C-alpha positions as CSV (number, residue, x, y, z in Angstrom):
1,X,-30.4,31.3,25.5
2,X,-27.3,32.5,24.0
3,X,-25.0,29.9,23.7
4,X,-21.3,30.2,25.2
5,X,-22.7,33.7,26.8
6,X,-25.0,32.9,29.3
7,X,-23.5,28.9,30.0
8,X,-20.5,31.1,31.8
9,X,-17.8,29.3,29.1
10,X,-16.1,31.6,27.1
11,X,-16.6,31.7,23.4
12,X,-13.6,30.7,20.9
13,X,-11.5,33.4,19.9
14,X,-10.5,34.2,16.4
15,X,-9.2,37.2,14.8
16,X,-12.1,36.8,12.0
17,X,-15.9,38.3,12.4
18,X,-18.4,38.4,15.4
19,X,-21.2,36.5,14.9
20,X,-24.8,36.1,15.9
21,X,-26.6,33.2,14.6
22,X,-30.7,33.8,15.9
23,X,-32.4,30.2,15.2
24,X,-36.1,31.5,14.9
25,X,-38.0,27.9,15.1
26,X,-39.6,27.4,18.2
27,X,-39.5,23.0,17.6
28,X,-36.3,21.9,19.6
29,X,-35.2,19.5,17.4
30,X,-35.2,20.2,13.6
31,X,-33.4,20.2,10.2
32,X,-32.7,23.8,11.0
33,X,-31.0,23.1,14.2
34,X,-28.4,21.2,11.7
35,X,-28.3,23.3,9.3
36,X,-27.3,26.1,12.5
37,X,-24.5,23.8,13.6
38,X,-22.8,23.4,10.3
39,X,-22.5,27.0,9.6
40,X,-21.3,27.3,12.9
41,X,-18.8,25.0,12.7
42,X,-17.7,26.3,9.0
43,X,-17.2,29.9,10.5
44,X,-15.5,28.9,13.6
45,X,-13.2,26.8,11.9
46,X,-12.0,29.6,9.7
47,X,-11.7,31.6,13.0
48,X,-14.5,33.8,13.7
49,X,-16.1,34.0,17.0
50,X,-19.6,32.9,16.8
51,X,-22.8,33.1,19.1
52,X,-26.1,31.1,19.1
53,X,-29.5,32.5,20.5
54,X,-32.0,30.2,20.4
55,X,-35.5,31.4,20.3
56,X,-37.0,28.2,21.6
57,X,-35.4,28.6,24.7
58,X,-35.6,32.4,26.0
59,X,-38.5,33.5,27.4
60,X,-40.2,36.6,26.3
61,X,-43.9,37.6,25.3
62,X,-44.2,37.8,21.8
63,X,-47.4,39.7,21.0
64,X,-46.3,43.7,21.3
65,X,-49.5,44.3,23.1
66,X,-50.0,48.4,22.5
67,X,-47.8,48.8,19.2
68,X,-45.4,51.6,19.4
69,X,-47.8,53.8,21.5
70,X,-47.0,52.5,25.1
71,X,-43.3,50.9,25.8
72,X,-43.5,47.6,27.0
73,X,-41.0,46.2,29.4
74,X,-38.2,44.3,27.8
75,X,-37.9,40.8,29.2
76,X,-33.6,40.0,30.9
77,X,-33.3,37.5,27.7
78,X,-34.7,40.2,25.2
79,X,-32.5,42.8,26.6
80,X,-29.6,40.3,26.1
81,X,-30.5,40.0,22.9
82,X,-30.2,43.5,21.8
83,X,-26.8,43.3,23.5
84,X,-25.9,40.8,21.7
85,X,-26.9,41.6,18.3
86,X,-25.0,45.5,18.8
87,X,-21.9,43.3,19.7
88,X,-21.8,41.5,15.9
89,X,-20.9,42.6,12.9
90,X,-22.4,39.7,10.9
91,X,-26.3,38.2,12.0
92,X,-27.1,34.5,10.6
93,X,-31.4,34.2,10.6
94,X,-32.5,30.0,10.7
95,X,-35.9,29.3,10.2
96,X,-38.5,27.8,8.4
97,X,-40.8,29.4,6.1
98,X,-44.6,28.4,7.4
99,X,-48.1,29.8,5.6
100,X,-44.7,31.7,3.0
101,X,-44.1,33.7,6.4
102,X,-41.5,33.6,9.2
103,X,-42.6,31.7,12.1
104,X,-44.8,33.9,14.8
105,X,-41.4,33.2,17.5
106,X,-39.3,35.0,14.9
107,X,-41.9,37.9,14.1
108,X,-42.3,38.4,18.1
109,X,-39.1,38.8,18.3
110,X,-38.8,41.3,15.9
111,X,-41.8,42.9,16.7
112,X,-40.4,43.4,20.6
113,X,-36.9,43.9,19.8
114,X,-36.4,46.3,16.6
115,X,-37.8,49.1,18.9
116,X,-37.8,52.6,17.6
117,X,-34.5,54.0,19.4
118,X,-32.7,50.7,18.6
119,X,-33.4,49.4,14.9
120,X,-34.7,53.0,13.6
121,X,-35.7,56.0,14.7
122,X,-38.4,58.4,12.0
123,X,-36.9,61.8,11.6
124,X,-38.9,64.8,13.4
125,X,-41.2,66.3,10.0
126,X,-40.2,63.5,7.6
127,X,-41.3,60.5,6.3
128,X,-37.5,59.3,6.5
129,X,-35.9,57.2,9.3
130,X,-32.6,56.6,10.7
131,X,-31.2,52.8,10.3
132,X,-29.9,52.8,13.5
133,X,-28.1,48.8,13.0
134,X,-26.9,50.4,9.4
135,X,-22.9,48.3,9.1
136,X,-24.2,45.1,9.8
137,X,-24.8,42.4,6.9
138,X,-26.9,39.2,7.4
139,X,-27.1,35.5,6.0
140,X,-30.4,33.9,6.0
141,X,-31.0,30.0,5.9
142,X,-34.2,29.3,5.2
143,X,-35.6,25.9,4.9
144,X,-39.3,25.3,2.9
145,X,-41.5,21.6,1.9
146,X,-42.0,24.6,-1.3
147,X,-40.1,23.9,-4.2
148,X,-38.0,27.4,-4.2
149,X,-39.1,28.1,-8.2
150,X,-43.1,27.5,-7.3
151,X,-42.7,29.8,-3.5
152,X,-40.9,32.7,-5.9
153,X,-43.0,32.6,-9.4
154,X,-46.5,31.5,-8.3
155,X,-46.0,32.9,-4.5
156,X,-43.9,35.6,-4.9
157,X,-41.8,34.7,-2.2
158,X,-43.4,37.2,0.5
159,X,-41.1,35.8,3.5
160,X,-38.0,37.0,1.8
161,X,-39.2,40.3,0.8
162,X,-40.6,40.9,4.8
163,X,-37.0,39.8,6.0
164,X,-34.5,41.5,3.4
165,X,-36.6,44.5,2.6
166,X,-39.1,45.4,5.4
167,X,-37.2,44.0,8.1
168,X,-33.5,43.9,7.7
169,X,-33.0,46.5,5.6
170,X,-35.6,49.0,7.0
171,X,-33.0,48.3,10.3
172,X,-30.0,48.8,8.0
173,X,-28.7,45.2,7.7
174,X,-27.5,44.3,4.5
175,X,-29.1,40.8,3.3
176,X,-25.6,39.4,1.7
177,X,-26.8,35.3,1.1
178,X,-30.5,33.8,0.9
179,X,-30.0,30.3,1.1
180,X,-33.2,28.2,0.7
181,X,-33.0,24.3,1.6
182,X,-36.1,22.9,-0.3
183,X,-37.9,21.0,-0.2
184,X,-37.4,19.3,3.0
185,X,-40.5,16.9,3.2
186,X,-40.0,14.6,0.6
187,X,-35.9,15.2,0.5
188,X,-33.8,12.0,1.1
189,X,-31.4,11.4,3.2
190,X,-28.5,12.3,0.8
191,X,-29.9,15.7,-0.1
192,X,-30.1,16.9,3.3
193,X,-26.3,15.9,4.1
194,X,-25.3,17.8,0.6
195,X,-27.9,20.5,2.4
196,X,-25.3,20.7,5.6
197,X,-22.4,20.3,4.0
198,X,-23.6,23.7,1.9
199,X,-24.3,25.5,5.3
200,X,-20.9,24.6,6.4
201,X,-19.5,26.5,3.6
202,X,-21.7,29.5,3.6
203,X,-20.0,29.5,7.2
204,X,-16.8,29.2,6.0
205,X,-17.6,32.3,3.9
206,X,-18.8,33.8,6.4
């Protein structure tokens, strides 16, 4: 569901930046829902106009069934999503990291809706591509139970690289902030309101 979109209300106005937050955890209710509701509230209150799609709530198959060789329907919310994500200038990307990946929602979602002929297209007798969503940056909040220092050194942080590099900027999105919030499992209570209140800034910078 894309919040303010698809409820019918409309969304607050600003003159500042449009804004697509994507919340890639399929759980309902997690630190990364908060962490999503500070930034919002950061960015709107500076005055940009800002849009929620939960991926826990839209339904769409995940698994791209035949690769790129046979075009699979697009599900109404999927569709809305690419909609939705040519309308911003500025994409937010909260999830988790599980097994150092993204969750398989998020990768689904990528894998269905960065098509070839709406996050790239390959060049006829070349090896280069087209970014076809090249003007857009992105901030990603990214919550781990890792401590960041041992997922970068001894892991080599492999989520990051898939989102900023194979991702995102194979599409032409320009990572701008890689937050990480970490680690959650044994944080207190104190850490994870100095967590929010961080989010709530990057919003603000937004």
């Amino acid at each position: 569901m894309v919040d303010e979109v698809k409820s019918g209300a409309t969304p607050l106005e600003g003159d500042g930046k449009r804004i697509l937050l994507i919340l890639g955890t399929p759980k309902t209710d997690s630190f990364c829902h908060a962490l999503a509701e500070a930034y919002c509230q950061g960015a709107r209150g500076e005055g940009h106009v800002v849009r929620q799609l939960k991926l826990g709530e839209i339904h769409f198959d995940p698994i791209l069934r035949d690769g790129y060789s046979q075009s699979q329907t697009l599900e109404p919310d999927l569709l809305e999503a690419q909609r939705q994500i040519h309308w911003a200038e500025h994409l937010v990307f909260v999830y988790p990291v599980w097994w150092g990946g993204v969750p398989a929602l998020l990768k689904g979602f990528f894998d269905r809706v960065f098509l070839p002929g709406f996050a790239f297209k390959y060049r006829n007798r070349s090896q280069l591509w087209d970014k076809l969503l090249s003007g857009r940056t992105a901030d990603l909040l990214v919550t781990l139970d890792t401590p960041p220092w041992y997922f970068r050194w001894i892991y080599g942080a492999p989520a990051h690289r898939q989102m900023t590099r194979t991702i995102l900027g194979f599409s032409g999105i320009k990572t701008r902030r890689l937050a990480e919030f970490a680690p959650v499992r044994p944080s207190t209570e104190e850490q994870r309101q100095g967590w929010l209140r961080r989010a709530e800034r990057l919003g603000v910078r937004a």
